[in-house]
PDB file of C-alpha atoms in Angstrom:
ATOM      1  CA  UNK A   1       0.000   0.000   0.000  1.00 82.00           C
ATOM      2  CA  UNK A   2       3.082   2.440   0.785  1.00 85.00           C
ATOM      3  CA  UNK A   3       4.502   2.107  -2.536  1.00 89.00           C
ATOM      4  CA  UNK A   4       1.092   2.146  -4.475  1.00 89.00           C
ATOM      5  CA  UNK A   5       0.556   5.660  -2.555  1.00 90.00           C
ATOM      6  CA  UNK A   6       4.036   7.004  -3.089  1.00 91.00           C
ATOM      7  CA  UNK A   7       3.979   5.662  -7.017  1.00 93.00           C
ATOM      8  CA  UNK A   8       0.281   8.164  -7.043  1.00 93.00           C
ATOM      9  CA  UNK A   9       2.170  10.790  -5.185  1.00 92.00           C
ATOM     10  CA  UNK A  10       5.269  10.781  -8.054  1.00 94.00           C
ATOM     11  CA  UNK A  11       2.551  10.698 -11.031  1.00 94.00           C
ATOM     12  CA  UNK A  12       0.522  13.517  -9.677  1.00 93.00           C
ATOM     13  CA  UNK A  13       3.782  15.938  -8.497  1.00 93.00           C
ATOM     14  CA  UNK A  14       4.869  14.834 -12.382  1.00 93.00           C
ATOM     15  CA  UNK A  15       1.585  16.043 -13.689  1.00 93.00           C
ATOM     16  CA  UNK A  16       2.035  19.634 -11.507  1.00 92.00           C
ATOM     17  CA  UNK A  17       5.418  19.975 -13.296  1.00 93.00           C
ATOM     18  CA  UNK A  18       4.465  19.084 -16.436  1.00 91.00           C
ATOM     19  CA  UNK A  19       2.187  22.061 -16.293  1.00 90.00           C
ATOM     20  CA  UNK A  20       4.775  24.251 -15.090  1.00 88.00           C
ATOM     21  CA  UNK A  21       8.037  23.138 -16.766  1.00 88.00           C
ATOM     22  CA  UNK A  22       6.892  22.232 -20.729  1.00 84.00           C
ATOM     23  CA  UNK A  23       8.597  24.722 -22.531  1.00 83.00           C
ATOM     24  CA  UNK A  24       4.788  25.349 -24.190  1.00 88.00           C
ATOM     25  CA  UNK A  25       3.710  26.526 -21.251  1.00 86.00           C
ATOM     26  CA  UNK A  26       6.442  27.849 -18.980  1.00 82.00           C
ATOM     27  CA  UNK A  27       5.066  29.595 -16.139  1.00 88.00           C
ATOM     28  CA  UNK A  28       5.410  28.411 -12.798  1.00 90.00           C
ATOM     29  CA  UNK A  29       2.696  30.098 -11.064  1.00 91.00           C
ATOM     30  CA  UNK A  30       0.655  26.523 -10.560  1.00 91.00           C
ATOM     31  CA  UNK A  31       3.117  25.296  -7.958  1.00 92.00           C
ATOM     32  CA  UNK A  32       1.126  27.420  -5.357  1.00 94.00           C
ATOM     33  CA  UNK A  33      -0.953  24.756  -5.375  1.00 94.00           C
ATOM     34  CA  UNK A  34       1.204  22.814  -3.129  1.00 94.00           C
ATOM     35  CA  UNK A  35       0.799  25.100  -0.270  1.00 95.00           C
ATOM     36  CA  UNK A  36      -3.295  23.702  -0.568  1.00 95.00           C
ATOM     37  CA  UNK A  37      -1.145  20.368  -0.595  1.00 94.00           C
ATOM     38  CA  UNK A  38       0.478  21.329   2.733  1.00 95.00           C
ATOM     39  CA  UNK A  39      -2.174  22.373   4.312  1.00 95.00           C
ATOM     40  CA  UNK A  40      -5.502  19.956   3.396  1.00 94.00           C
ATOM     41  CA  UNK A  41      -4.433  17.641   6.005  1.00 91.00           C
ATOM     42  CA  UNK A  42      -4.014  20.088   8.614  1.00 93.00           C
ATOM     43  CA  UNK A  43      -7.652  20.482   9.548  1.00 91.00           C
ATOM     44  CA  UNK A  44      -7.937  16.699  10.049  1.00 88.00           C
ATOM     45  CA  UNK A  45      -4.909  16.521  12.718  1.00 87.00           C
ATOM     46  CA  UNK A  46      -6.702  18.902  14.615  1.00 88.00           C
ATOM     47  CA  UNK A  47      -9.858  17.160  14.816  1.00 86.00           C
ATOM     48  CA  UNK A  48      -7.901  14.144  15.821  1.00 82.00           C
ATOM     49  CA  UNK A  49      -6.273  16.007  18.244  1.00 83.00           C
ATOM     50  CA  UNK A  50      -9.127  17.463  20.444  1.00 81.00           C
ATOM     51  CA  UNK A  51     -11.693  14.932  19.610  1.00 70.00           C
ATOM     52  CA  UNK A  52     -12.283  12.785  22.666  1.00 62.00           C
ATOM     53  CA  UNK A  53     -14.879  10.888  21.978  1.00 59.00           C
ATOM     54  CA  UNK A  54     -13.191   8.622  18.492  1.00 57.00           C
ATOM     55  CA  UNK A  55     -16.308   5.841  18.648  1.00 55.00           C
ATOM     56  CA  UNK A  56     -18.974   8.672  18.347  1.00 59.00           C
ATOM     57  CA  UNK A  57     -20.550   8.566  14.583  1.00 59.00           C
ATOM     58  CA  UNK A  58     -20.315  12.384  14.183  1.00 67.00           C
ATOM     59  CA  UNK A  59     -18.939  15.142  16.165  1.00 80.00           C
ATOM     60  CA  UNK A  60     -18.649  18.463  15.720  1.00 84.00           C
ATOM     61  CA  UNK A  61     -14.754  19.069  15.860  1.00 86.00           C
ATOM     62  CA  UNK A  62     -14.992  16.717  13.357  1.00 86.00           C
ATOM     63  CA  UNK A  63     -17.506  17.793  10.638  1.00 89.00           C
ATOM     64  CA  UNK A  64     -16.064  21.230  10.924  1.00 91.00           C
ATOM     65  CA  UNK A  65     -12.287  19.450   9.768  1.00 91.00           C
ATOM     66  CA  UNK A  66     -14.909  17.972   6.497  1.00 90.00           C
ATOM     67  CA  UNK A  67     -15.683  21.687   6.210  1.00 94.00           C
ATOM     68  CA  UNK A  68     -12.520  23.273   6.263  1.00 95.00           C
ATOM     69  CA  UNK A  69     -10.678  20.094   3.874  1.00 94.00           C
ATOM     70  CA  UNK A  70     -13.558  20.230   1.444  1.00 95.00           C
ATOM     71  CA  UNK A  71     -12.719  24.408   1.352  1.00 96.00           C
ATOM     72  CA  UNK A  72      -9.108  24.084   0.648  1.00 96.00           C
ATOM     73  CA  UNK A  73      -9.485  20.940  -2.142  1.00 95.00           C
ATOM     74  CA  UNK A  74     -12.218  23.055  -3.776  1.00 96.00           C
ATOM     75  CA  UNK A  75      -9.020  26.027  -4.109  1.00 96.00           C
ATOM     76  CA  UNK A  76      -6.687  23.943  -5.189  1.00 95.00           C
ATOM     77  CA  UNK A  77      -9.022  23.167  -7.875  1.00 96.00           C
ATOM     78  CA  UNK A  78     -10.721  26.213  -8.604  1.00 96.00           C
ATOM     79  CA  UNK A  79      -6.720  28.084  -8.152  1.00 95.00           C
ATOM     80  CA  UNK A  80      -5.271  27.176 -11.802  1.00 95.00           C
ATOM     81  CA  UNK A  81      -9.083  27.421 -13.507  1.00 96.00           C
ATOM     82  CA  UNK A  82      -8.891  31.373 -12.125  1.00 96.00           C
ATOM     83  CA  UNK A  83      -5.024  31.661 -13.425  1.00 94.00           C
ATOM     84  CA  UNK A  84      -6.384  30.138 -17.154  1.00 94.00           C
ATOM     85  CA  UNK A  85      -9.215  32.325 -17.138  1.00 95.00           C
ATOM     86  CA  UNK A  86      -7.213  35.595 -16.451  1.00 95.00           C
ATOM     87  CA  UNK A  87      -4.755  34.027 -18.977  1.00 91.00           C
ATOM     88  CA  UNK A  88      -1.480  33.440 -15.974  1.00 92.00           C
ATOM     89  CA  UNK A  89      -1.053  30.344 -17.718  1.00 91.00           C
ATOM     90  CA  UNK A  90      -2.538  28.061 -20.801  1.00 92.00           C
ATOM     91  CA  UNK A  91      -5.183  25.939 -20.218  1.00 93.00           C
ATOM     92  CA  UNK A  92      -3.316  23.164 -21.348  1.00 92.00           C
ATOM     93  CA  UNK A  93      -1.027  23.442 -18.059  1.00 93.00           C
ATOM     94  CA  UNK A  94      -4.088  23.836 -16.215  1.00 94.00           C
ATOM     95  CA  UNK A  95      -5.582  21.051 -17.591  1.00 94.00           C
ATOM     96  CA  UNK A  96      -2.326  19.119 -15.989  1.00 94.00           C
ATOM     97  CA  UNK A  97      -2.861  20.535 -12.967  1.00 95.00           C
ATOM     98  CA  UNK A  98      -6.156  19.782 -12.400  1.00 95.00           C
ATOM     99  CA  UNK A  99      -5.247  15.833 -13.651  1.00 96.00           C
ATOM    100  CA  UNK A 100      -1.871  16.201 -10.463  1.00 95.00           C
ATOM    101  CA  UNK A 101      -4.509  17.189  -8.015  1.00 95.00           C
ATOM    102  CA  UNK A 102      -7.095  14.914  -8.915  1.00 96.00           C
ATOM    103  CA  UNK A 103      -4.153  12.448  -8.138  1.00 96.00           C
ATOM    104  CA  UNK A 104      -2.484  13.683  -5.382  1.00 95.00           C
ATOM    105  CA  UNK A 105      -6.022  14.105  -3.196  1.00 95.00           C
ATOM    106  CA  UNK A 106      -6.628  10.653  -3.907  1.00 94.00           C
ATOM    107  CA  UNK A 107      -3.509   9.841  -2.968  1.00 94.00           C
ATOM    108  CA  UNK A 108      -3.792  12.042   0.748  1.00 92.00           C
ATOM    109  CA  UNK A 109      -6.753  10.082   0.984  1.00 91.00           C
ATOM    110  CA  UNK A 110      -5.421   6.659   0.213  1.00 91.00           C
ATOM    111  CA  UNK A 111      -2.705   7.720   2.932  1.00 89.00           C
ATOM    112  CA  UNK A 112      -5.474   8.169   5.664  1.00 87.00           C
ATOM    113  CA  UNK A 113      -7.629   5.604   4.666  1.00 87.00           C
ATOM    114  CA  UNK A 114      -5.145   3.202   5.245  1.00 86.00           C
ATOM    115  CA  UNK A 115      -2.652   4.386   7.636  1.00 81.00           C
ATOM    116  CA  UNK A 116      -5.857   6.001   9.625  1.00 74.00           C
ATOM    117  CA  UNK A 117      -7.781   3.081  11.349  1.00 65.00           C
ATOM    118  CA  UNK A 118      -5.545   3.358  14.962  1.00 59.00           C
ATOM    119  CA  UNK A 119      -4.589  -0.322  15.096  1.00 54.00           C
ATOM    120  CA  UNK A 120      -0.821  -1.307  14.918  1.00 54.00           C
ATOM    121  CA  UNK A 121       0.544  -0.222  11.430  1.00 54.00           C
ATOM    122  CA  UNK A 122      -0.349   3.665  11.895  1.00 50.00           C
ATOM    123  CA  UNK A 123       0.622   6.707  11.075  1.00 52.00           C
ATOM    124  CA  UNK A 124       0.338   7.774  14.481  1.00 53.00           C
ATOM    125  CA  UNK A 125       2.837   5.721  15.541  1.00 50.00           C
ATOM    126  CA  UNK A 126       5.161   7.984  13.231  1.00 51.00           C
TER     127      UNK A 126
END
């Protein structure tokens, strides 16, 4: 499962720099997308973190994480669609940018879906 994730992870960070580096295209303003990267899990730690009550079906702490993740996948998406549109970049490269996150999202939530159950081969032990 750790190589199948990191294999997704390389073709989606290849698909961000294709859109960047092709010497078509050559702007590198999509790579602020990896600060959305950075930060999507973020909300989800948190949760984890001052949630009490893991066997509970829904908390609050925790819907609010769903909130804030589901606000800063929807930018990363929406981020290189607004640079195409004011013409930043083609929409070629933005087309490979939206293909790398479409990838690397699934591939964040690969990571937590199975390093994220709590028993003995977790990413909490890391």
């Amino acid at each position: 499962a750790l190589v199948a994730l990191s294999f997704s992870g390389a073709i989606g960070l290849t698909f961000l720099m294709l859109g960047c580096a092709l010497e078509y295209y050559g702007v590198y303003w999509p790579l602020f997308v990896l600060i959305f990267y950075f930060i999507c899990p973020i909300p989800h730690f948190i949760a984890k973190r001052v949630s009490d009550d893991s066997d509970a079906a829904s908390s609050a702490c925790r819907e609010l994480a769903y909130f804030f993740t589901t606000g800063i996948v929807v930018s990363a998406f929406g981020f290189p669609i607004i640079l195409a549109r004011v013409e930043a970049i083609k929409w070629g490269a933005c087309g490979l940018v939206l293909a790398g996150n479409a990838v690397i999202f699934l591939t964040i939530l690969g990571f937590f879906l199975v390093f994220g159950r709590g028993d003995d081969f977790s990413w909490e032990q890391w």
